[in-house]
Amino acid sequence: RTLSSDLRANFRSESAELEPFDAPVHQYFYKPLSDDGSKSAVLLMNNAATSTVLSIKFSTIPSLKCTNCLVRDVWAKKDIGVYKDSFSCKADGHGSCFIIVSEPSLRFAKIVNIEDS
C-alpha cells in the first residue's frame, strides 16, 4: 500500500461519518483590495435553485469607506456605475455576482439608483 492509498482509505472512512448540512441560501465573501479601505472585491452567491436578487449595503463590507461607490462587474469586465449606499444584482439559481466596489473617480459623477439596476 502506498501513502496515497492510505490517505484515500482514511478520507473515505472519515467522510462517511459526516452528517449533511444545510448551506445558507445566500453567502457573501469579501476581500479588501487596498490597505486604505478604498477598494474591495465582493462575491455574492445564491445557493438556492431559483434565481433571486442579491443586495449588499456598502456599510457592511469590512473596511470599505465609501458610501457612494463605483461598482465593477468582474465577470463582464466593465464598470456598472456609481451606487449610493447599496447595490443589487440578479443571480440565477446556484449563480453569483462578482463585483469590485471602490471609491469613484471624477469621471463617474452620476449616481445610479438601486431601482435602475
GROMACS .gro file of C-alpha atoms in nm:
model
  117
    1ARG     CA    1   0.000   0.000   0.000
    2THR     CA    2   0.119   0.346  -0.080
    3LEU     CA    3   0.077   0.656   0.128
    4SER     CA    4  -0.180   0.796  -0.114
    5SER     CA    5  -0.395   0.481  -0.095
    6ASP     CA    6  -0.382   0.503   0.286
    7LEU     CA    7  -0.496   0.867   0.267
    8ARG     CA    8  -0.781   0.779   0.031
    9ALA     CA    9  -0.897   0.496   0.257
   10ASN     CA   10  -0.879   0.724   0.561
   11PHE     CA   11  -1.070   1.001   0.380
   12ARG     CA   12  -1.347   0.761   0.276
   13SER     CA   13  -1.392   0.634   0.631
   14GLU     CA   14  -1.396   0.986   0.780
   15SER     CA   15  -1.623   1.136   0.514
   16ALA     CA   16  -1.873   0.853   0.560
   17GLU     CA   17  -1.922   0.975   0.916
   18LEU     CA   18  -2.000   1.334   0.819
   19GLU     CA   19  -2.357   1.448   0.851
   20PRO     CA   20  -2.521   1.651   0.572
   21PHE     CA   21  -2.580   2.016   0.649
   22ASP     CA   22  -2.783   2.299   0.507
   23ALA     CA   23  -2.578   2.574   0.345
   24PRO     CA   24  -2.706   2.931   0.379
   25VAL     CA   25  -2.929   3.033   0.089
   26HIS     CA   26  -2.710   3.339   0.024
   27GLN     CA   27  -2.343   3.386   0.107
   28TYR     CA   28  -2.122   3.693   0.061
   29PHE     CA   29  -1.743   3.682   0.062
   30TYR     CA   30  -1.522   3.990   0.088
   31LYS     CA   31  -1.159   4.061   0.002
   32PRO     CA   32  -1.003   4.403   0.069
   33LEU     CA   33  -0.802   4.514  -0.235
   34SER     CA   34  -0.642   4.818  -0.073
   35ASP     CA   35  -0.497   4.899   0.267
   36ASP     CA   36  -0.679   5.232   0.290
   37GLY     CA   37  -1.035   5.094   0.256
   38SER     CA   38  -1.090   5.238  -0.091
   39LYS     CA   39  -1.148   4.908  -0.276
   40SER     CA   40  -1.288   4.560  -0.203
   41ALA     CA   41  -1.392   4.257  -0.405
   42VAL     CA   42  -1.727   4.100  -0.316
   43LEU     CA   43  -1.865   3.765  -0.427
   44LEU     CA   44  -2.243   3.738  -0.378
   45MET     CA   45  -2.353   3.374  -0.403
   46ASN     CA   46  -2.703   3.237  -0.449
   47ASN     CA   47  -2.713   2.876  -0.324
   48ALA     CA   48  -3.086   2.838  -0.397
   49ALA     CA   49  -3.214   2.651  -0.702
   50THR     CA   50  -3.413   2.953  -0.822
   51SER     CA   51  -3.295   3.298  -0.931
   52THR     CA   52  -3.309   3.584  -0.685
   53VAL     CA   53  -3.196   3.942  -0.630
   54LEU     CA   54  -2.892   3.972  -0.403
   55SER     CA   55  -2.836   4.304  -0.224
   56ILE     CA   56  -2.547   4.439  -0.023
   57LYS     CA   57  -2.513   4.756   0.182
   58PHE     CA   58  -2.171   4.913   0.139
   59SER     CA   59  -2.158   4.979   0.514
   60THR     CA   60  -2.148   4.601   0.574
   61ILE     CA   61  -1.835   4.547   0.363
   62PRO     CA   62  -1.544   4.524   0.609
   63SER     CA   63  -1.302   4.820   0.592
   64LEU     CA   64  -1.475   4.983   0.291
   65LYS     CA   65  -1.505   5.358   0.344
   66CYS     CA   66  -1.716   5.486   0.052
   67THR     CA   67  -2.093   5.532   0.064
   68ASN     CA   68  -2.121   5.644  -0.299
   69CYS     CA   69  -1.920   5.366  -0.459
   70LEU     CA   70  -1.818   5.265  -0.809
   71VAL     CA   71  -1.926   4.907  -0.885
   72ARG     CA   72  -1.739   4.700  -1.143
   73ASP     CA   73  -1.873   4.369  -1.275
   74VAL     CA   74  -1.577   4.130  -1.271
   75TRP     CA   75  -1.742   3.870  -1.499
   76ALA     CA   76  -1.839   4.131  -1.763
   77LYS     CA   77  -1.511   4.324  -1.718
   78LYS     CA   78  -1.689   4.659  -1.710
   79ASP     CA   79  -1.784   4.938  -1.472
   80ILE     CA   80  -2.156   4.937  -1.398
   81GLY     CA   81  -2.183   5.279  -1.231
   82VAL     CA   82  -2.177   5.463  -0.903
   83TYR     CA   83  -2.431   5.349  -0.643
   84LYS     CA   84  -2.539   5.520  -0.323
   85ASP     CA   85  -2.530   5.310  -0.003
   86SER     CA   86  -2.603   4.969  -0.162
   87PHE     CA   87  -2.601   4.750  -0.471
   88SER     CA   88  -2.835   4.478  -0.600
   89CYS     CA   89  -2.791   4.218  -0.873
   90LYS     CA   90  -2.991   3.927  -1.008
   91ALA     CA   91  -2.829   3.584  -0.969
   92ASP     CA   92  -2.956   3.268  -1.134
   93GLY     CA   93  -3.009   2.954  -0.929
   94HIS     CA   94  -2.672   2.844  -0.789
   95GLY     CA   95  -2.524   3.154  -0.954
   96SER     CA   96  -2.329   3.452  -0.832
   97CYS     CA   97  -2.239   3.815  -0.887
   98PHE     CA   98  -1.874   3.911  -0.857
   99ILE     CA   99  -1.806   4.281  -0.813
  100ILE     CA  100  -1.533   4.523  -0.717
  101VAL     CA  101  -1.653   4.814  -0.506
  102SER     CA  102  -1.433   5.124  -0.488
  103GLU     CA  103  -1.427   5.497  -0.443
  104PRO     CA  104  -1.539   5.656  -0.772
  105SER     CA  105  -1.308   5.870  -0.981
  106LEU     CA  106  -1.420   6.210  -1.110
  107ARG     CA  107  -1.529   6.060  -1.444
  108PHE     CA  108  -1.814   5.877  -1.265
  109ALA     CA  109  -2.030   6.165  -1.148
  110LYS     CA  110  -2.375   6.010  -1.199
  111ILE     CA  111  -2.519   5.802  -0.915
  112VAL     CA  112  -2.726   5.507  -1.029
  113ASN     CA  113  -3.037   5.431  -0.823
  114ILE     CA  114  -3.083   5.078  -0.693
  115GLU     CA  115  -3.415   5.053  -0.879
  116ASP     CA  116  -3.235   5.121  -1.209
  117SER     CA  117  -3.005   4.818  -1.178
   0.00000   0.00000   0.00000
